[in-house]
CSV table of N, CA and C in Angstrom, one decimal:
chain,number,residue,atom,x,y,z
A,1,UNK,N,8.4,-0.9,65.4
A,1,UNK,CA,7.4,0.1,65.7
A,1,UNK,C,6.0,-0.3,65.2
A,2,UNK,N,5.1,-0.3,66.1
A,2,UNK,CA,3.7,-0.7,65.7
A,2,UNK,C,2.9,0.5,65.2
A,3,UNK,N,2.0,0.2,64.3
A,3,UNK,CA,1.1,1.2,63.7
A,3,UNK,C,0.1,1.7,64.7
A,4,UNK,N,-0.1,3.0,64.7
A,4,UNK,CA,-1.2,3.6,65.6
A,4,UNK,C,-2.5,3.0,65.1
A,5,UNK,N,-3.3,2.4,65.9
A,5,UNK,CA,-4.6,1.8,65.5
A,5,UNK,C,-5.6,2.8,64.9
A,6,UNK,N,-5.4,4.1,65.0
A,6,UNK,CA,-6.3,5.0,64.4
A,6,UNK,C,-6.2,4.9,62.8
A,7,UNK,N,-5.1,4.4,62.3
A,7,UNK,CA,-4.9,4.3,60.9
A,7,UNK,C,-5.2,2.9,60.3
A,8,UNK,N,-5.6,2.0,61.1
A,8,UNK,CA,-5.9,0.6,60.7
A,8,UNK,C,-6.9,0.6,59.5
A,9,UNK,N,-7.9,1.5,59.5
A,9,UNK,CA,-8.9,1.6,58.5
A,9,UNK,C,-8.3,1.8,57.1
A,10,UNK,N,-7.1,2.4,57.0
A,10,UNK,CA,-6.4,2.7,55.8
A,10,UNK,C,-6.0,1.4,55.1
A,11,UNK,N,-5.8,0.4,55.9
A,11,UNK,CA,-5.2,-0.9,55.4
A,11,UNK,C,-6.3,-2.0,55.3
A,12,UNK,N,-7.5,-1.6,55.5
A,12,UNK,CA,-8.6,-2.6,55.3
A,12,UNK,C,-9.1,-2.5,53.8
A,13,UNK,N,-9.5,-3.7,53.3
A,13,UNK,CA,-10.1,-3.7,51.9
A,13,UNK,C,-11.3,-2.8,51.9
A,14,UNK,N,-11.6,-2.3,50.7
A,14,UNK,CA,-12.8,-1.4,50.5
A,14,UNK,C,-13.4,-1.8,49.1
A,15,UNK,N,-14.7,-1.9,49.2
A,15,UNK,CA,-15.5,-2.3,48.0
A,15,UNK,C,-15.7,-1.0,47.1
A,16,UNK,N,-15.4,-1.1,45.8
A,16,UNK,CA,-15.6,0.0,44.9
A,16,UNK,C,-16.5,-0.6,43.8
A,17,UNK,N,-17.7,-0.4,43.8
A,17,UNK,CA,-18.6,-1.0,42.8
A,17,UNK,C,-18.5,-2.5,42.9
A,18,UNK,N,-18.2,-3.1,41.7
A,18,UNK,CA,-18.1,-4.6,41.7
A,18,UNK,C,-16.7,-5.2,42.1
A,19,UNK,N,-15.8,-4.3,42.4
A,19,UNK,CA,-14.4,-4.8,42.7
A,19,UNK,C,-14.0,-4.4,44.1
A,20,UNK,N,-13.0,-5.0,44.6
A,20,UNK,CA,-12.5,-4.7,46.0
A,20,UNK,C,-11.0,-4.3,45.9
A,21,UNK,N,-10.8,-3.1,46.5
A,21,UNK,CA,-9.4,-2.7,46.6
A,21,UNK,C,-8.8,-3.3,47.9
A,22,UNK,N,-7.5,-3.7,47.8
A,22,UNK,CA,-7.0,-4.3,49.0
A,22,UNK,C,-6.7,-3.4,50.2
A,23,UNK,N,-6.7,-2.1,50.0
A,23,UNK,CA,-6.6,-1.1,51.0
A,23,UNK,C,-7.2,0.2,50.5
A,24,UNK,N,-6.9,1.3,51.3
A,24,UNK,CA,-7.5,2.6,50.9
A,24,UNK,C,-6.5,3.5,50.2
A,25,UNK,N,-5.4,2.9,49.7
A,25,UNK,CA,-4.4,3.7,49.0
A,25,UNK,C,-4.7,3.8,47.5
A,26,UNK,N,-5.1,5.0,47.1
A,26,UNK,CA,-5.5,5.2,45.7
A,26,UNK,C,-4.5,6.2,45.1
A,27,UNK,N,-3.7,5.7,44.1
A,27,UNK,CA,-2.7,6.6,43.5
A,27,UNK,C,-3.5,7.4,42.4
A,28,UNK,N,-3.7,8.7,42.7
A,28,UNK,CA,-4.5,9.6,41.9
A,28,UNK,C,-3.8,9.8,40.5
A,29,UNK,N,-4.6,10.1,39.5
A,29,UNK,CA,-4.0,10.3,38.2
A,29,UNK,C,-3.0,11.5,38.2
A,30,UNK,N,-1.9,11.3,37.6
A,30,UNK,CA,-0.9,12.4,37.5
A,30,UNK,C,-0.1,12.1,36.2
A,31,UNK,N,0.2,13.2,35.5
A,31,UNK,CA,1.0,13.2,34.3
A,31,UNK,C,2.5,13.1,34.6
A,32,UNK,N,3.2,12.3,33.8
A,32,UNK,CA,4.7,12.2,34.1
A,32,UNK,C,5.5,12.5,32.8
A,33,UNK,N,4.9,12.9,31.7
A,33,UNK,CA,5.6,13.3,30.6
A,33,UNK,C,5.9,12.2,29.6
A,34,UNK,N,5.5,10.9,29.9
A,34,UNK,CA,5.8,9.8,29.0
A,34,UNK,C,4.6,9.5,28.2
A,35,UNK,N,3.4,9.7,28.7
A,35,UNK,CA,2.1,9.5,28.0
A,35,UNK,C,2.1,8.3,27.1
A,36,UNK,N,1.6,8.5,25.9
A,36,UNK,CA,1.4,7.4,24.9
A,36,UNK,C,2.7,7.0,24.3
A,37,UNK,N,3.7,7.9,24.4
A,37,UNK,CA,5.0,7.7,23.6
A,37,UNK,C,5.9,6.6,24.2
A,38,UNK,N,5.8,6.3,25.5
A,38,UNK,CA,6.7,5.4,26.2
A,38,UNK,C,5.9,4.4,27.0
A,39,UNK,N,5.2,3.5,26.3
A,39,UNK,CA,4.3,2.6,27.0
A,39,UNK,C,5.0,1.6,28.0
A,40,UNK,N,6.2,1.1,27.7
A,40,UNK,CA,6.9,0.2,28.6
A,40,UNK,C,7.3,0.9,29.8
A,41,UNK,N,7.8,2.2,29.7
A,41,UNK,CA,8.2,2.9,30.9
A,41,UNK,C,7.0,3.3,31.8
A,42,UNK,N,5.9,3.7,31.1
A,42,UNK,CA,4.7,4.0,31.9
A,42,UNK,C,4.2,2.7,32.7
A,43,UNK,N,4.2,1.6,32.0
A,43,UNK,CA,3.7,0.3,32.6
A,43,UNK,C,4.7,0.0,33.7
A,44,UNK,N,6.0,0.1,33.6
A,44,UNK,CA,6.9,-0.2,34.6
A,44,UNK,C,6.8,0.7,35.8
A,45,UNK,N,6.6,2.0,35.6
A,45,UNK,CA,6.4,2.9,36.7
A,45,UNK,C,5.1,2.6,37.5
A,46,UNK,N,4.0,2.4,36.8
A,46,UNK,CA,2.8,2.1,37.5
A,46,UNK,C,2.8,0.8,38.2
A,47,UNK,N,3.5,-0.2,37.6
A,47,UNK,CA,3.6,-1.5,38.2
A,47,UNK,C,4.4,-1.4,39.5
A,48,UNK,N,5.4,-0.5,39.5
A,48,UNK,CA,6.2,-0.3,40.7
A,48,UNK,C,5.4,0.2,41.9
A,49,UNK,N,4.4,1.1,41.5
A,49,UNK,CA,3.5,1.6,42.6
A,49,UNK,C,2.6,0.5,43.1
A,50,UNK,N,2.1,-0.4,42.2
A,50,UNK,CA,1.3,-1.5,42.6
A,50,UNK,C,2.1,-2.4,43.5
A,51,UNK,N,3.3,-2.7,43.1
A,51,UNK,CA,4.2,-3.6,43.9
A,51,UNK,C,4.5,-3.0,45.3
A,52,UNK,N,4.5,-1.7,45.3
A,52,UNK,CA,4.8,-1.0,46.6
A,52,UNK,C,3.6,-1.0,47.5
A,53,UNK,N,2.4,-1.5,47.1
A,53,UNK,CA,1.3,-1.6,48.0
A,53,UNK,C,0.1,-0.7,47.7
A,54,UNK,N,0.2,0.1,46.7
A,54,UNK,CA,-1.0,0.9,46.3
A,54,UNK,C,-2.1,0.0,45.8
A,55,UNK,N,-3.3,0.2,46.3
A,55,UNK,CA,-4.4,-0.7,46.0
A,55,UNK,C,-5.0,-0.4,44.6
A,56,UNK,N,-5.0,0.9,44.2
A,56,UNK,CA,-5.5,1.3,42.9
A,56,UNK,C,-4.4,2.2,42.3
A,57,UNK,N,-4.1,2.0,41.1
A,57,UNK,CA,-3.1,2.8,40.4
A,57,UNK,C,-3.7,3.3,39.1
A,58,UNK,N,-3.7,4.7,39.0
A,58,UNK,CA,-4.4,5.3,37.9
A,58,UNK,C,-3.4,5.8,36.8
A,59,UNK,N,-4.0,6.0,35.6
A,59,UNK,CA,-3.2,6.6,34.5
A,59,UNK,C,-3.1,8.1,34.8
A,60,UNK,N,-2.5,8.8,33.9
A,60,UNK,CA,-2.6,10.2,33.9
A,60,UNK,C,-3.9,10.6,33.1
A,61,UNK,N,-4.1,11.9,32.8
A,61,UNK,CA,-5.2,12.2,31.9
A,61,UNK,C,-5.1,11.4,30.7
A,62,UNK,N,-6.2,10.9,30.2
A,62,UNK,CA,-6.2,10.0,29.0
A,62,UNK,C,-7.2,10.7,28.0
A,63,UNK,N,-6.6,11.3,26.9
A,63,UNK,CA,-7.4,11.9,25.9
A,63,UNK,C,-8.3,10.9,25.2
A,64,UNK,N,-9.6,11.3,25.1
A,64,UNK,CA,-10.6,10.3,24.6
A,64,UNK,C,-10.8,10.5,23.1
A,65,UNK,N,-10.3,11.5,22.5
A,65,UNK,CA,-10.5,11.7,21.0
A,65,UNK,C,-9.4,12.6,20.5
A,66,UNK,N,-9.1,12.4,19.2
A,66,UNK,CA,-8.0,13.2,18.5
A,66,UNK,C,-8.2,14.7,18.6
A,67,UNK,N,-9.4,15.1,18.7
A,67,UNK,CA,-9.7,16.6,18.9
A,67,UNK,C,-9.3,17.1,20.2
A,68,UNK,N,-8.8,16.2,21.1
A,68,UNK,CA,-8.3,16.6,22.4
A,68,UNK,C,-6.8,16.6,22.5
A,69,UNK,N,-6.1,16.7,21.4
A,69,UNK,CA,-4.7,16.6,21.4
A,69,UNK,C,-4.1,17.9,22.1
A,70,UNK,N,-3.1,17.6,23.0
A,70,UNK,CA,-2.5,18.7,23.7
A,70,UNK,C,-1.0,18.9,23.5
A,71,UNK,N,-0.5,18.4,22.3
A,71,UNK,CA,0.9,18.6,22.0
A,71,UNK,C,1.3,20.1,22.3
A,72,UNK,N,2.5,20.3,22.8
A,72,UNK,CA,3.6,19.4,22.9
A,72,UNK,C,3.7,18.5,24.1
A,73,UNK,N,2.6,18.5,24.9
A,73,UNK,CA,2.6,17.6,26.1
A,73,UNK,C,2.2,16.2,25.7
A,74,UNK,N,2.8,15.2,26.3
A,74,UNK,CA,2.4,13.8,26.1
A,74,UNK,C,1.5,13.3,27.2
A,75,UNK,N,0.4,12.9,26.8
A,75,UNK,CA,-0.6,12.3,27.7
A,75,UNK,C,-1.0,10.9,27.2
A,76,UNK,N,-1.5,10.1,28.1
A,76,UNK,CA,-2.1,8.9,27.6
A,76,UNK,C,-3.3,9.3,26.7
A,77,UNK,N,-3.6,8.4,25.8
A,77,UNK,CA,-4.7,8.7,24.9
A,77,UNK,C,-5.5,7.4,24.6
A,78,UNK,N,-6.7,7.5,24.2
A,78,UNK,CA,-7.5,6.4,23.8
A,78,UNK,C,-8.3,6.7,22.5
A,79,UNK,N,-7.5,6.7,21.5
A,79,UNK,CA,-8.0,7.1,20.1
A,79,UNK,C,-8.2,5.9,19.3
A,80,UNK,N,-7.4,4.8,19.4
A,80,UNK,CA,-7.5,3.7,18.5
A,80,UNK,C,-7.0,2.4,19.2
A,81,UNK,N,-6.9,1.3,18.5
A,81,UNK,CA,-6.6,0.0,19.0
A,81,UNK,C,-5.1,0.0,19.6
A,82,UNK,N,-4.2,0.8,19.0
A,82,UNK,CA,-2.9,0.9,19.5
A,82,UNK,C,-2.9,1.5,20.9
A,83,UNK,N,-3.7,2.5,21.1
A,83,UNK,CA,-3.8,3.1,22.4
A,83,UNK,C,-4.4,2.1,23.4
A,84,UNK,N,-5.4,1.4,23.0
A,84,UNK,CA,-6.0,0.3,23.9
A,84,UNK,C,-4.9,-0.7,24.3
A,85,UNK,N,-4.1,-1.1,23.3
A,85,UNK,CA,-3.0,-2.0,23.6
A,85,UNK,C,-2.0,-1.5,24.6
A,86,UNK,N,-1.6,-0.2,24.5
A,86,UNK,CA,-0.7,0.5,25.4
A,86,UNK,C,-1.3,0.5,26.8
A,87,UNK,N,-2.5,0.9,26.9
A,87,UNK,CA,-3.2,0.9,28.2
A,87,UNK,C,-3.4,-0.5,28.8
A,88,UNK,N,-3.6,-1.5,28.0
A,88,UNK,CA,-3.7,-2.8,28.4
A,88,UNK,C,-2.4,-3.3,29.0
A,89,UNK,N,-1.3,-2.9,28.5
A,89,UNK,CA,0.0,-3.3,29.0
A,89,UNK,C,0.2,-2.8,30.4
A,90,UNK,N,-0.2,-1.5,30.6
A,90,UNK,CA,-0.1,-0.9,32.0
A,90,UNK,C,-1.0,-1.7,32.9
A,91,UNK,N,-2.3,-2.0,32.5
A,91,UNK,CA,-3.2,-2.7,33.3
A,91,UNK,C,-2.7,-4.0,33.7
A,92,UNK,N,-2.2,-4.8,32.7
A,92,UNK,CA,-1.7,-6.1,33.0
A,92,UNK,C,-0.5,-6.0,34.1
A,93,UNK,N,0.4,-5.1,33.9
A,93,UNK,CA,1.5,-5.0,34.9
A,93,UNK,C,1.0,-4.6,36.3
A,94,UNK,N,0.0,-3.7,36.4
A,94,UNK,CA,-0.6,-3.4,37.7
A,94,UNK,C,-1.3,-4.6,38.3
A,95,UNK,N,-2.0,-5.3,37.5
A,95,UNK,CA,-2.7,-6.5,38.0
A,95,UNK,C,-1.8,-7.5,38.5
A,96,UNK,N,-0.6,-7.7,37.9
A,96,UNK,CA,0.4,-8.7,38.3
A,96,UNK,C,0.7,-8.5,39.8
A,97,UNK,N,0.5,-7.3,40.4
A,97,UNK,CA,0.9,-7.1,41.8
A,97,UNK,C,-0.4,-6.9,42.6
A,98,UNK,N,-1.5,-7.4,42.1
A,98,UNK,CA,-2.7,-7.4,42.9
A,98,UNK,C,-3.5,-6.1,43.1
A,99,UNK,N,-3.1,-5.1,42.3
A,99,UNK,CA,-3.8,-3.8,42.4
A,99,UNK,C,-4.8,-3.7,41.3
A,100,UNK,N,-5.7,-2.7,41.5
A,100,UNK,CA,-6.7,-2.4,40.4
A,100,UNK,C,-6.1,-1.2,39.6
A,101,UNK,N,-6.5,-1.2,38.3
A,101,UNK,CA,-6.0,-0.1,37.4
A,101,UNK,C,-7.2,0.8,37.2
A,102,UNK,N,-6.9,2.1,37.2
A,102,UNK,CA,-7.9,3.1,36.9
A,102,UNK,C,-7.5,4.1,35.8
A,103,UNK,N,-8.4,4.7,35.2
A,103,UNK,CA,-8.1,5.6,34.1
A,103,UNK,C,-8.9,7.0,34.3
A,104,UNK,N,-8.2,8.1,34.0
A,104,UNK,CA,-8.9,9.4,34.0
A,104,UNK,C,-9.1,9.8,32.6
A,105,UNK,N,-10.4,9.7,32.2
A,105,UNK,CA,-10.8,10.1,30.8
A,105,UNK,C,-10.9,11.6,30.8
A,106,UNK,N,-10.4,12.2,29.7
A,106,UNK,CA,-10.5,13.7,29.6
A,106,UNK,C,-10.6,14.1,28.1
A,107,UNK,N,-11.3,15.2,28.0
A,107,UNK,CA,-11.3,16.0,26.7
A,107,UNK,C,-10.9,17.4,27.2
A,108,UNK,N,-9.8,18.0,26.7
A,108,UNK,CA,-9.3,19.2,27.2
A,108,UNK,C,-10.0,20.5,26.7
A,109,UNK,N,-11.0,20.3,25.9
A,109,UNK,CA,-11.8,21.4,25.5
A,109,UNK,C,-11.0,22.6,24.9
A,110,UNK,N,-11.2,23.8,25.5
A,110,UNK,CA,-10.6,25.0,24.9
A,110,UNK,C,-9.1,25.0,25.1
A,111,UNK,N,-8.5,24.1,25.8
A,111,UNK,CA,-7.1,24.0,26.1
A,111,UNK,C,-6.3,23.2,25.0
A,112,UNK,N,-7.0,22.6,24.0
A,112,UNK,CA,-6.3,21.8,23.1
A,112,UNK,C,-5.5,22.6,22.1
A,113,UNK,N,-4.4,22.0,21.6
A,113,UNK,CA,-3.6,22.6,20.6
A,113,UNK,C,-3.9,22.0,19.2
A,114,UNK,N,-4.2,20.7,19.2
A,114,UNK,CA,-4.5,20.0,17.9
A,114,UNK,C,-3.3,20.0,17.0
A,115,UNK,N,-2.1,20.1,17.5
A,115,UNK,CA,-0.9,20.1,16.7
A,115,UNK,C,-0.6,18.8,16.0
A,116,UNK,N,-1.0,17.7,16.7
A,116,UNK,CA,-0.9,16.3,16.1
A,116,UNK,C,-2.0,16.0,15.1
A,117,UNK,N,-3.2,16.2,15.6
A,117,UNK,CA,-4.3,15.8,14.8
A,117,UNK,C,-4.8,16.8,13.8
A,118,UNK,N,-4.5,18.1,14.1
A,118,UNK,CA,-5.0,19.2,13.3
A,118,UNK,C,-6.5,19.3,13.2
A,119,UNK,N,-7.2,18.7,14.2
A,119,UNK,CA,-8.6,18.8,14.2
A,119,UNK,C,-9.1,20.0,15.1
A,120,UNK,N,-10.1,20.6,14.7
A,120,UNK,CA,-10.7,21.7,15.5
A,120,UNK,C,-12.1,21.5,15.8
């Protein structure tokens, strides 16, 4: 079965700033419950999406500071070098399949629990 030519544009590369995505398929950020606690599983899941043809694969919400702790929920976070290493693992696995990696930076403001960090 051939593809309807109306959809050809979806499969064309697109320039995003200084990089080029191989097509128009952008996996939007979504939380999966693994967050920072299961970096190998997160990297494997995101790599599978890249292998499947997604041009850009994004993280879930990624907390930018300990004052944005949302326990009991697990999200990606970017608080220290360990977090950078965990996100780098996901990025490397996504890049292995020719996709770009994206991150959604967030501070949850009034929704934070600060159960982990105890910061207010």
